[in-house]
């Protein structure tokens, strides 16, 4: 028996209302802020991620799904959404549009992680990117969008963690100071941090091992190393967040797991769900487009994991609004009635009325049982008599009352206001 690959899951019919709700809310919020949807392919040239997310990060070193296609091209399943958006921005000359360009995306993302709560090998991200402007109001704007999205879903926002990790002018001096500090404690570091010390020192700060956390506590703070431009930018971001009454907490050890960030980085968590990790992560990435061969183009954005959001909604026992949708089941008895039922179902669907058709040669009783188990509000029954008289029986599955109507009366009765119970 085959099973869905480890770390992936089927999104079953009963789960779909949650997905629809979250995706519709994401879309609604994006439109409120003037973001336009972009869909990028599910796989890209693997170099796109290797160059931007960068070696020395878990995503590139351990988690990418890389394969060669039959033409020998080295491809990778989408490991995150930001680099593909930047690739598309360049490929389609979006730099010629009025800047900044505001884009959002919703789609699957693949990382070969150890599956556990909130961590899957295929997860789905909703993300927003604003490309082409370094204005700190945009850092505040994307944080505002992420927060509004969570609040509009009914999730309490526990904390917005905020930091600035500087730019290519000031960050190297900080990294040197960090390396000096950690070198004094090299005997206490976990094996991963020994590697980070050489390959990606910033990531030393968010190691979860207790011995490494002790070293992080006394480490130099990036805030003391920011150049005047980065300091001004960061202060402005905070000022705009305050103006929007968005509470945040400074987290001087927040560095994020991807290498392209500059200046602002942030994460958002919700109450009681710390175990599964952040609901939202993002930040500014002013060098990424240049790394991909474009002109220097500042940008900022965030992404959130839809699985984590739905799991939080469920554990908060959130109610999701669902519009009642009337479902009608088409039952028949006999060969001629089968054809008449197919025709009527087709006419009703053309008029926008959803109809589920019976199949096979089951008894009427068994067909009505199926209608019930599908949650149908009405059943239309056609037998030999109805075929001859050009009529149909319309049965209310809730009250079990039924009446014989002409075909046009059936259509009129089903196009009335929704009273359905599903
Ligand atoms: P990230 O923090 O790697 O950032 O992922 C964003 C969000 O995706 C996380 O906060 C989490 O909710 C969800 N997520 C990540 N990995 C998994 C997983 N294995 N299973 C379930 N959910 C997961 C990025 O990907 C950046 N591209 C975000 C960004 C956009 N930065 C700027 N613009």
CSV table of C-alpha atoms and ligand atoms in Angstrom, one decimal:
chain,number,residue,atom,x,y,z
A,1,UNK,CA,0.0,0.0,0.0
A,2,UNK,CA,1.4,3.4,-0.9
A,3,UNK,CA,1.1,6.2,1.5
A,4,UNK,CA,1.6,10.0,1.1
A,5,UNK,CA,5.3,10.6,1.5
A,6,UNK,CA,6.5,11.4,5.0
A,7,UNK,CA,6.0,15.0,6.0
A,8,UNK,CA,3.3,15.5,3.4
A,9,UNK,CA,-0.5,15.2,3.7
A,10,UNK,CA,-3.7,15.0,1.7
A,11,UNK,CA,-6.0,17.9,2.2
A,12,UNK,CA,-9.3,16.0,2.5
A,13,UNK,CA,-12.7,17.4,1.5
A,14,UNK,CA,-13.6,18.1,5.2
A,15,UNK,CA,-10.4,20.2,5.5
A,16,UNK,CA,-11.1,22.3,2.5
A,17,UNK,CA,-13.4,24.9,4.2
A,18,UNK,CA,-10.4,25.8,6.5
A,19,UNK,CA,-8.1,26.2,3.5
A,20,UNK,CA,-10.6,28.2,1.5
A,21,UNK,CA,-11.2,30.4,4.5
A,22,UNK,CA,-7.5,31.2,5.1
A,23,UNK,CA,-6.7,31.7,1.4
A,24,UNK,CA,-9.8,33.9,0.9
A,25,UNK,CA,-8.9,36.0,3.9
A,26,UNK,CA,-5.2,36.3,2.7
A,27,UNK,CA,-6.5,37.4,-0.7
A,28,UNK,CA,-9.0,39.9,0.8
A,29,UNK,CA,-6.3,41.5,3.0
A,30,UNK,CA,-3.8,41.7,0.1
A,31,UNK,CA,-6.3,43.5,-2.1
A,32,UNK,CA,-7.0,45.9,0.7
A,33,UNK,CA,-3.3,46.9,0.6
A,34,UNK,CA,-3.0,46.9,-3.2
A,35,UNK,CA,-1.0,43.6,-3.6
A,36,UNK,CA,-1.3,41.6,-6.8
A,37,UNK,CA,-1.1,37.9,-7.1
A,38,UNK,CA,1.9,36.2,-8.7
A,39,UNK,CA,2.2,32.4,-9.2
A,40,UNK,CA,5.7,31.1,-9.8
A,41,UNK,CA,6.5,27.5,-10.9
A,42,UNK,CA,6.8,24.7,-8.3
A,43,UNK,CA,10.4,24.1,-9.4
A,44,UNK,CA,13.2,26.4,-10.4
A,45,UNK,CA,16.8,26.2,-11.4
A,46,UNK,CA,18.4,25.0,-8.1
A,47,UNK,CA,21.0,27.8,-8.4
A,48,UNK,CA,18.3,30.3,-7.7
A,49,UNK,CA,18.0,29.1,-4.1
A,50,UNK,CA,21.6,28.1,-3.7
A,51,UNK,CA,22.7,31.7,-4.5
A,52,UNK,CA,20.1,33.6,-2.6
A,53,UNK,CA,19.1,31.6,0.4
A,54,UNK,CA,22.8,30.5,0.4
A,55,UNK,CA,25.1,27.7,1.4
A,56,UNK,CA,25.6,27.5,5.2
A,57,UNK,CA,21.8,27.6,5.7
A,58,UNK,CA,19.9,24.5,6.6
A,59,UNK,CA,17.5,25.1,3.7
A,60,UNK,CA,20.2,24.9,1.1
A,61,UNK,CA,22.6,22.4,2.7
A,62,UNK,CA,20.2,19.9,4.0
A,63,UNK,CA,16.6,20.5,3.0
A,64,UNK,CA,16.4,21.2,-0.8
A,65,UNK,CA,14.7,18.7,-3.0
A,66,UNK,CA,17.2,18.8,-5.9
A,67,UNK,CA,16.9,16.7,-9.1
A,68,UNK,CA,18.2,16.6,-12.6
A,69,UNK,CA,15.5,16.6,-15.3
A,70,UNK,CA,15.7,14.4,-18.4
A,71,UNK,CA,17.5,17.3,-20.2
A,72,UNK,CA,20.2,17.3,-17.5
A,73,UNK,CA,19.1,20.6,-15.9
A,74,UNK,CA,19.6,20.8,-12.1
A,75,UNK,CA,16.3,21.9,-10.6
A,76,UNK,CA,14.9,22.3,-7.1
A,77,UNK,CA,11.4,22.2,-5.8
A,78,UNK,CA,10.4,25.6,-4.5
A,79,UNK,CA,12.2,25.9,-1.1
A,80,UNK,CA,10.8,29.3,-0.4
A,81,UNK,CA,8.8,32.0,-2.2
A,82,UNK,CA,11.0,35.2,-2.1
A,83,UNK,CA,13.8,34.2,-4.6
A,84,UNK,CA,11.3,33.1,-7.2
A,85,UNK,CA,9.4,36.4,-6.9
A,86,UNK,CA,12.6,38.3,-7.4
A,87,UNK,CA,13.5,36.1,-10.4
A,88,UNK,CA,10.1,36.8,-11.9
A,89,UNK,CA,10.4,40.5,-11.2
A,90,UNK,CA,13.6,40.6,-13.2
A,91,UNK,CA,12.5,38.2,-15.9
A,92,UNK,CA,9.4,40.2,-16.7
A,93,UNK,CA,11.0,43.6,-16.5
A,94,UNK,CA,8.8,44.7,-13.5
A,95,UNK,CA,11.5,47.2,-12.7
A,96,UNK,CA,10.0,49.2,-15.6
A,97,UNK,CA,6.7,49.5,-13.7
A,98,UNK,CA,6.1,52.3,-11.2
A,99,UNK,CA,8.0,51.2,-8.0
A,100,UNK,CA,7.5,49.6,-5.6
A,101,UNK,CA,5.8,46.5,-7.0
A,102,UNK,CA,3.5,44.8,-4.5
A,103,UNK,CA,3.0,41.1,-5.0
A,104,UNK,CA,1.6,38.2,-3.1
A,105,UNK,CA,1.6,34.4,-3.5
A,106,UNK,CA,0.0,31.3,-2.1
A,107,UNK,CA,1.5,27.9,-2.9
A,108,UNK,CA,3.3,24.8,-1.8
A,109,UNK,CA,6.9,24.9,-0.6
A,110,UNK,CA,9.2,21.9,-0.1
A,111,UNK,CA,11.9,21.3,2.6
A,112,UNK,CA,13.4,18.0,3.6
A,113,UNK,CA,12.9,18.6,7.3
A,114,UNK,CA,12.5,16.1,10.1
A,115,UNK,CA,8.6,16.0,10.3
A,116,UNK,CA,7.2,17.1,13.6
A,117,UNK,CA,4.4,19.4,14.9
A,118,UNK,CA,4.2,22.4,12.5
A,119,UNK,CA,7.2,21.2,10.4
A,120,UNK,CA,6.4,19.4,7.2
A,121,UNK,CA,8.2,18.4,4.0
A,122,UNK,CA,5.5,20.0,1.9
A,123,UNK,CA,3.9,23.0,3.4
A,124,UNK,CA,2.0,25.9,1.9
A,125,UNK,CA,3.0,29.5,2.2
A,126,UNK,CA,1.1,32.7,1.8
A,127,UNK,CA,3.6,35.5,1.3
A,128,UNK,CA,3.8,39.2,0.3
A,129,UNK,CA,6.8,41.0,-1.2
A,130,UNK,CA,7.2,44.7,-1.9
A,131,UNK,CA,10.0,45.2,-4.4
A,132,UNK,CA,11.7,48.4,-5.5
A,133,UNK,CA,11.7,50.8,-2.5
A,134,UNK,CA,13.7,51.1,0.7
A,135,UNK,CA,11.2,53.2,2.5
A,136,UNK,CA,10.8,52.0,6.2
A,137,UNK,CA,7.0,52.6,5.9
A,138,UNK,CA,7.0,49.5,3.7
A,139,UNK,CA,8.7,47.4,6.5
A,140,UNK,CA,5.8,48.6,8.7
A,141,UNK,CA,3.3,47.9,6.0
A,142,UNK,CA,4.2,44.2,5.6
A,143,UNK,CA,4.2,43.7,9.3
A,144,UNK,CA,0.8,45.4,9.4
A,145,UNK,CA,-0.5,43.1,6.7
A,146,UNK,CA,0.8,40.0,8.4
A,147,UNK,CA,-0.8,41.1,11.7
A,148,UNK,CA,-4.1,42.1,10.2
A,149,UNK,CA,-4.2,38.8,8.4
A,150,UNK,CA,-3.8,36.8,11.7
A,151,UNK,CA,-6.2,39.1,13.6
A,152,UNK,CA,-8.9,38.9,10.8
A,153,UNK,CA,-8.7,35.1,11.0
A,154,UNK,CA,-9.4,35.4,14.7
A,155,UNK,CA,-5.9,34.4,15.9
A,156,UNK,CA,-4.6,36.4,18.9
A,157,UNK,CA,-1.2,37.8,18.0
A,158,UNK,CA,1.1,36.9,20.9
A,159,UNK,CA,4.2,38.8,19.9
A,160,UNK,CA,5.9,40.5,17.0
A,161,UNK,CA,9.6,40.0,17.4
A,162,UNK,CA,11.7,42.6,15.7
A,163,UNK,CA,15.4,43.1,15.0
A,164,UNK,CA,17.7,44.8,12.5
A,165,UNK,CA,20.7,42.8,11.3
A,166,UNK,CA,22.3,45.7,9.5
A,167,UNK,CA,23.7,45.9,5.9
A,168,UNK,CA,26.8,44.9,4.1
A,169,UNK,CA,28.6,47.9,5.5
A,170,UNK,CA,28.0,47.3,9.2
A,171,UNK,CA,27.1,43.6,9.4
A,172,UNK,CA,30.7,42.3,8.7
A,173,UNK,CA,32.1,44.3,11.7
A,174,UNK,CA,29.4,42.7,13.9
A,175,UNK,CA,30.1,39.3,12.5
A,176,UNK,CA,33.8,39.6,13.4
A,177,UNK,CA,32.9,40.6,16.9
A,178,UNK,CA,30.5,37.7,17.2
A,179,UNK,CA,33.1,35.2,16.0
A,180,UNK,CA,35.6,36.6,18.5
A,181,UNK,CA,33.1,36.1,21.3
A,182,UNK,CA,32.1,32.6,20.2
A,183,UNK,CA,35.8,31.5,19.7
A,184,UNK,CA,36.3,32.0,23.4
A,185,UNK,CA,33.7,29.3,24.1
A,186,UNK,CA,34.5,26.9,21.2
A,187,UNK,CA,34.6,24.0,23.7
A,188,UNK,CA,31.0,24.6,24.7
A,189,UNK,CA,29.5,24.7,21.2
A,190,UNK,CA,27.3,22.0,19.7
A,191,UNK,CA,28.6,20.4,16.5
A,192,UNK,CA,26.2,22.5,14.4
A,193,UNK,CA,27.5,25.7,15.9
A,194,UNK,CA,31.1,24.7,15.3
A,195,UNK,CA,30.2,24.7,11.6
A,196,UNK,CA,28.1,27.9,11.9
A,197,UNK,CA,31.1,29.7,13.5
A,198,UNK,CA,33.0,29.1,10.2
A,199,UNK,CA,30.2,29.2,7.6
A,200,UNK,CA,27.3,31.3,8.9
A,201,UNK,CA,28.1,33.0,12.3
A,202,UNK,CA,24.9,35.0,12.5
A,203,UNK,CA,23.0,31.7,12.9
A,204,UNK,CA,24.9,31.0,16.1
A,205,UNK,CA,22.5,33.3,17.8
A,206,UNK,CA,19.4,31.2,17.4
A,207,UNK,CA,20.8,27.8,18.3
A,208,UNK,CA,18.4,26.0,20.7
A,209,UNK,CA,21.1,24.0,22.5
A,210,UNK,CA,21.3,25.3,26.1
A,211,UNK,CA,25.1,25.4,26.2
A,212,UNK,CA,25.1,27.6,23.0
A,213,UNK,CA,22.2,29.8,24.3
A,214,UNK,CA,24.4,30.6,27.3
A,215,UNK,CA,27.1,31.8,25.0
A,216,UNK,CA,24.5,33.8,23.0
A,217,UNK,CA,23.3,35.6,26.1
A,218,UNK,CA,26.6,37.3,26.6
A,219,UNK,CA,27.4,37.9,23.0
A,220,UNK,CA,27.7,41.4,21.5
A,221,UNK,CA,24.5,43.0,20.2
A,222,UNK,CA,24.0,43.9,16.6
A,223,UNK,CA,22.2,47.1,17.7
A,224,UNK,CA,25.6,48.4,18.9
A,225,UNK,CA,27.1,47.9,15.5
A,226,UNK,CA,24.5,49.3,13.1
A,227,UNK,CA,25.7,52.1,10.8
A,228,UNK,CA,23.9,55.4,11.0
A,229,UNK,CA,21.7,54.6,7.9
A,230,UNK,CA,20.7,51.3,9.3
A,231,UNK,CA,20.0,52.9,12.7
A,232,UNK,CA,17.8,55.6,11.1
A,233,UNK,CA,16.0,53.0,9.1
A,234,UNK,CA,15.3,50.8,12.1
A,235,UNK,CA,14.2,53.7,14.2
A,236,UNK,CA,11.8,54.8,11.5
A,237,UNK,CA,10.3,51.3,11.3
A,238,UNK,CA,9.7,51.3,15.0
A,239,UNK,CA,8.2,54.8,14.8
A,240,UNK,CA,5.8,53.8,12.1
A,241,UNK,CA,4.7,50.6,13.9
A,242,UNK,CA,4.0,52.8,17.0
A,243,UNK,CA,2.0,55.2,14.8
A,244,UNK,CA,-0.1,52.2,13.7
A,245,UNK,CA,-0.5,51.0,17.3
A,246,UNK,CA,1.2,47.7,16.5
A,247,UNK,CA,2.9,46.3,19.5
A,248,UNK,CA,6.3,44.7,19.0
A,249,UNK,CA,9.2,43.3,21.1
A,250,UNK,CA,12.9,43.8,20.3
A,251,UNK,CA,14.7,40.5,19.9
A,252,UNK,CA,18.4,41.2,19.5
A,253,UNK,CA,19.0,37.6,18.7
A,254,UNK,CA,16.5,37.2,15.9
A,255,UNK,CA,18.5,36.4,12.7
A,256,UNK,CA,16.2,34.2,10.6
A,257,UNK,CA,17.2,31.0,8.7
A,258,UNK,CA,17.8,32.5,5.3
A,259,UNK,CA,20.9,34.4,4.3
A,260,UNK,CA,19.5,37.2,2.1
A,261,UNK,CA,18.2,39.4,4.9
A,262,UNK,CA,19.4,43.0,5.5
A,263,UNK,CA,18.2,45.4,8.1
A,264,UNK,CA,14.7,44.6,9.4
A,265,UNK,CA,13.8,41.0,10.4
A,266,UNK,CA,10.7,39.9,12.2
A,267,UNK,CA,8.7,36.9,13.3
A,268,UNK,CA,5.1,36.6,14.6
A,269,UNK,CA,3.9,34.0,17.0
A,270,UNK,CA,0.4,33.3,18.3
A,271,UNK,CA,-0.7,32.4,21.8
A,272,UNK,CA,-0.1,28.8,23.0
A,273,UNK,CA,1.5,27.7,19.7
A,274,UNK,CA,5.1,28.4,20.5
A,275,UNK,CA,5.8,24.7,20.0
A,276,UNK,CA,5.2,24.7,16.3
A,277,UNK,CA,7.3,27.8,15.7
A,278,UNK,CA,6.6,31.1,14.1
A,279,UNK,CA,3.4,31.7,12.1
A,280,UNK,CA,5.0,34.4,10.1
A,281,UNK,CA,8.6,35.2,9.2
A,282,UNK,CA,10.0,38.0,7.1
A,283,UNK,CA,12.2,40.9,6.6
A,284,UNK,CA,14.1,43.2,4.2
A,285,UNK,CA,16.4,41.8,1.5
A,286,UNK,CA,18.0,44.8,-0.2
A,287,UNK,CA,20.7,42.8,-2.0
A,288,UNK,CA,18.8,39.9,-3.3
A,289,UNK,CA,17.8,41.3,-6.7
A,290,UNK,CA,21.4,42.5,-7.3
A,291,UNK,CA,22.6,39.0,-6.5
A,292,UNK,CA,20.4,37.7,-9.2
A,293,UNK,CA,21.9,40.0,-11.8
A,294,UNK,CA,19.6,43.0,-11.4
A,295,UNK,CA,20.3,46.6,-10.5
A,296,UNK,CA,20.4,47.3,-6.7
A,297,UNK,CA,16.8,47.0,-5.8
A,298,UNK,CA,15.6,47.1,-2.1
A,299,UNK,CA,12.7,44.9,-1.1
A,300,UNK,CA,10.8,43.6,2.0
A,301,UNK,CA,8.3,40.9,2.7
A,302,UNK,CA,7.0,38.0,4.8
A,303,UNK,CA,5.6,34.5,4.4
A,304,UNK,CA,3.3,32.5,6.7
A,305,UNK,CA,2.7,28.7,6.8
A,306,UNK,CA,-0.9,27.9,6.1
A,307,UNK,CA,-0.7,24.5,7.9
A,308,UNK,CA,0.5,26.2,11.1
A,309,UNK,CA,-2.3,28.8,10.8
A,310,UNK,CA,-5.0,26.2,10.4
A,311,UNK,CA,-3.6,24.2,13.3
A,312,UNK,CA,-3.7,27.4,15.5
A,313,UNK,CA,-7.2,28.2,14.4
A,314,UNK,CA,-8.3,24.7,15.3
A,315,UNK,CA,-6.6,24.8,18.7
A,316,UNK,CA,-8.2,28.2,19.4
A,317,UNK,CA,-11.5,26.5,18.5
A,318,UNK,CA,-12.1,29.2,16.0
A,319,UNK,CA,-15.3,29.2,14.0
A,320,UNK,CA,-14.9,29.5,10.3
A,321,UNK,CA,-17.8,31.1,8.5
A,322,UNK,CA,-19.1,28.9,5.7
A,323,UNK,CA,-21.8,29.9,3.3
A,324,UNK,CA,-24.7,27.5,3.3
A,325,UNK,CA,-24.7,25.8,-0.1
A,326,UNK,CA,-27.7,23.9,-1.3
A,327,UNK,CA,-27.0,20.4,-2.5
A,328,UNK,CA,-29.4,18.4,-4.6
A,329,UNK,CA,-29.2,14.7,-5.2
A,330,UNK,CA,-30.7,13.3,-8.5
A,331,UNK,CA,-32.2,9.8,-8.0
A,332,UNK,CA,-33.9,7.7,-10.7
A,333,UNK,CA,-35.5,4.3,-11.2
A,334,UNK,CA,-35.2,2.5,-14.5
A,335,UNK,CA,-33.3,3.0,-17.8
A,336,UNK,CA,-35.4,5.7,-19.3
A,337,UNK,CA,-35.5,7.6,-16.0
A,338,UNK,CA,-31.7,7.5,-15.9
A,339,UNK,CA,-31.6,9.4,-19.2
A,340,UNK,CA,-34.3,11.9,-18.1
A,341,UNK,CA,-32.4,12.4,-14.8
A,342,UNK,CA,-29.1,13.0,-16.7
A,343,UNK,CA,-30.8,15.6,-18.9
A,344,UNK,CA,-32.6,17.4,-16.0
A,345,UNK,CA,-29.3,17.4,-14.0
A,346,UNK,CA,-27.5,19.0,-16.9
A,347,UNK,CA,-30.2,21.7,-17.3
A,348,UNK,CA,-30.2,22.5,-13.6
A,349,UNK,CA,-26.4,22.8,-13.6
A,350,UNK,CA,-26.6,25.1,-16.6
A,351,UNK,CA,-28.9,27.3,-14.5
A,352,UNK,CA,-26.2,27.3,-11.7
A,353,UNK,CA,-27.9,24.7,-9.5
A,354,UNK,CA,-25.5,22.1,-8.1
A,355,UNK,CA,-26.6,18.5,-8.6
A,356,UNK,CA,-25.0,15.3,-7.5
A,357,UNK,CA,-26.1,12.4,-9.8
A,358,UNK,CA,-26.9,8.9,-8.6
A,359,UNK,CA,-25.0,6.1,-10.4
A,360,UNK,CA,-25.4,2.3,-10.8
A,361,UNK,CA,-28.5,0.4,-10.3
A,362,UNK,CA,-29.3,0.8,-6.6
A,363,UNK,CA,-32.8,0.8,-5.1
A,364,UNK,CA,-34.5,4.1,-4.4
A,365,UNK,CA,-34.0,3.5,-0.7
A,366,UNK,CA,-30.3,3.1,-1.1
A,367,UNK,CA,-30.0,6.2,-3.4
A,368,UNK,CA,-31.9,8.3,-0.7
A,369,UNK,CA,-29.5,6.9,1.9
A,370,UNK,CA,-26.6,8.1,-0.2
A,371,UNK,CA,-28.3,11.5,-0.6
A,372,UNK,CA,-28.5,11.8,3.2
A,373,UNK,CA,-24.9,10.8,3.8
A,374,UNK,CA,-23.8,13.5,1.2
A,375,UNK,CA,-25.8,16.0,3.3
A,376,UNK,CA,-28.2,16.8,0.4
A,377,UNK,CA,-31.0,19.2,1.2
A,378,UNK,CA,-33.2,18.0,-1.6
A,379,UNK,CA,-33.5,14.9,-3.7
A,380,UNK,CA,-35.1,14.9,-7.2
A,381,UNK,CA,-36.7,11.5,-8.0
A,382,UNK,CA,-37.5,10.4,-11.5
A,383,UNK,CA,-39.3,7.1,-12.2
A,384,UNK,CA,-41.2,5.7,-15.1
A,385,UNK,CA,-44.4,7.8,-14.3
A,386,UNK,CA,-42.4,11.0,-14.2
A,387,UNK,CA,-40.7,10.3,-17.5
A,388,UNK,CA,-44.2,9.9,-19.1
A,389,UNK,CA,-45.7,13.0,-17.6
A,390,UNK,CA,-42.5,15.1,-17.9
A,391,UNK,CA,-42.4,15.8,-14.2
A,392,UNK,CA,-40.2,15.0,-11.2
A,393,UNK,CA,-40.6,14.5,-7.5
A,394,UNK,CA,-38.9,17.0,-5.3
A,395,UNK,CA,-38.2,15.7,-1.8
A,396,UNK,CA,-37.0,17.9,1.0
A,397,UNK,CA,-34.5,15.7,2.8
A,398,UNK,CA,-34.8,17.5,6.1
A,399,UNK,CA,-38.5,17.4,6.5
A,400,UNK,CA,-39.0,14.3,4.3
A,401,UNK,CA,-41.9,16.1,2.6
A,402,UNK,CA,-42.2,15.7,-1.2
A,403,UNK,CA,-44.3,16.9,-4.1
A,404,UNK,CA,-44.6,16.2,-7.8
A,405,UNK,CA,-43.6,19.3,-10.0
A,406,UNK,CA,-43.1,20.0,-13.6
A,407,UNK,CA,-39.4,20.3,-14.6
A,408,UNK,CA,-39.5,24.1,-14.8
A,409,UNK,CA,-41.2,24.2,-11.4
A,410,UNK,CA,-38.3,22.0,-10.0
A,411,UNK,CA,-35.8,24.5,-11.4
A,412,UNK,CA,-37.7,27.5,-10.0
A,413,UNK,CA,-38.0,25.8,-6.5
A,414,UNK,CA,-34.3,25.1,-6.4
A,415,UNK,CA,-33.2,28.6,-7.4
A,416,UNK,CA,-35.0,30.2,-4.5
A,417,UNK,CA,-33.1,31.5,-1.4
A,418,UNK,CA,-30.8,29.1,0.4
A,419,UNK,CA,-32.2,27.3,3.4
A,420,UNK,CA,-29.7,24.6,3.4
A,421,UNK,CA,-28.3,23.1,6.5
A,422,UNK,CA,-24.7,22.5,5.4
B,1,LIG,P1,10.5,31.1,6.6
B,1,LIG,O1,10.6,31.6,8.0
B,1,LIG,O2,11.5,30.0,6.2
B,1,LIG,O3,10.7,32.3,5.6
B,1,LIG,O4,9.1,30.5,6.3
B,1,LIG,C1,7.9,31.3,6.5
B,1,LIG,C2,6.9,30.6,7.2
B,1,LIG,O5,6.5,29.4,6.6
B,1,LIG,C3,7.2,30.2,8.7
B,1,LIG,O6,7.0,31.3,9.6
B,1,LIG,C4,6.3,29.1,8.9
B,1,LIG,O7,5.0,29.6,9.3
B,1,LIG,C5,6.2,28.4,7.6
B,1,LIG,N1,7.1,27.2,7.5
B,1,LIG,C6,8.4,27.2,7.2
B,1,LIG,N2,8.9,26.0,7.1
B,1,LIG,C7,7.8,25.2,7.4
B,1,LIG,C8,7.7,23.7,7.5
B,1,LIG,N3,8.7,22.9,7.3
B,1,LIG,N4,6.4,23.3,7.7
B,1,LIG,C9,5.4,24.1,8.0
B,1,LIG,N5,5.5,25.4,7.9
B,1,LIG,C10,6.7,26.0,7.6
B,1,LIG,C11,10.6,32.3,4.3
B,1,LIG,O8,10.4,31.3,3.6
B,1,LIG,C12,10.8,33.6,3.6
B,1,LIG,N6,10.8,33.5,2.2
B,1,LIG,C13,9.8,34.6,4.1
B,1,LIG,C14,10.0,36.0,3.5
B,1,LIG,C15,9.3,36.5,2.5
B,1,LIG,N7,11.0,36.8,3.8
B,1,LIG,C16,10.8,37.9,3.0
B,1,LIG,N8,9.8,37.7,2.3
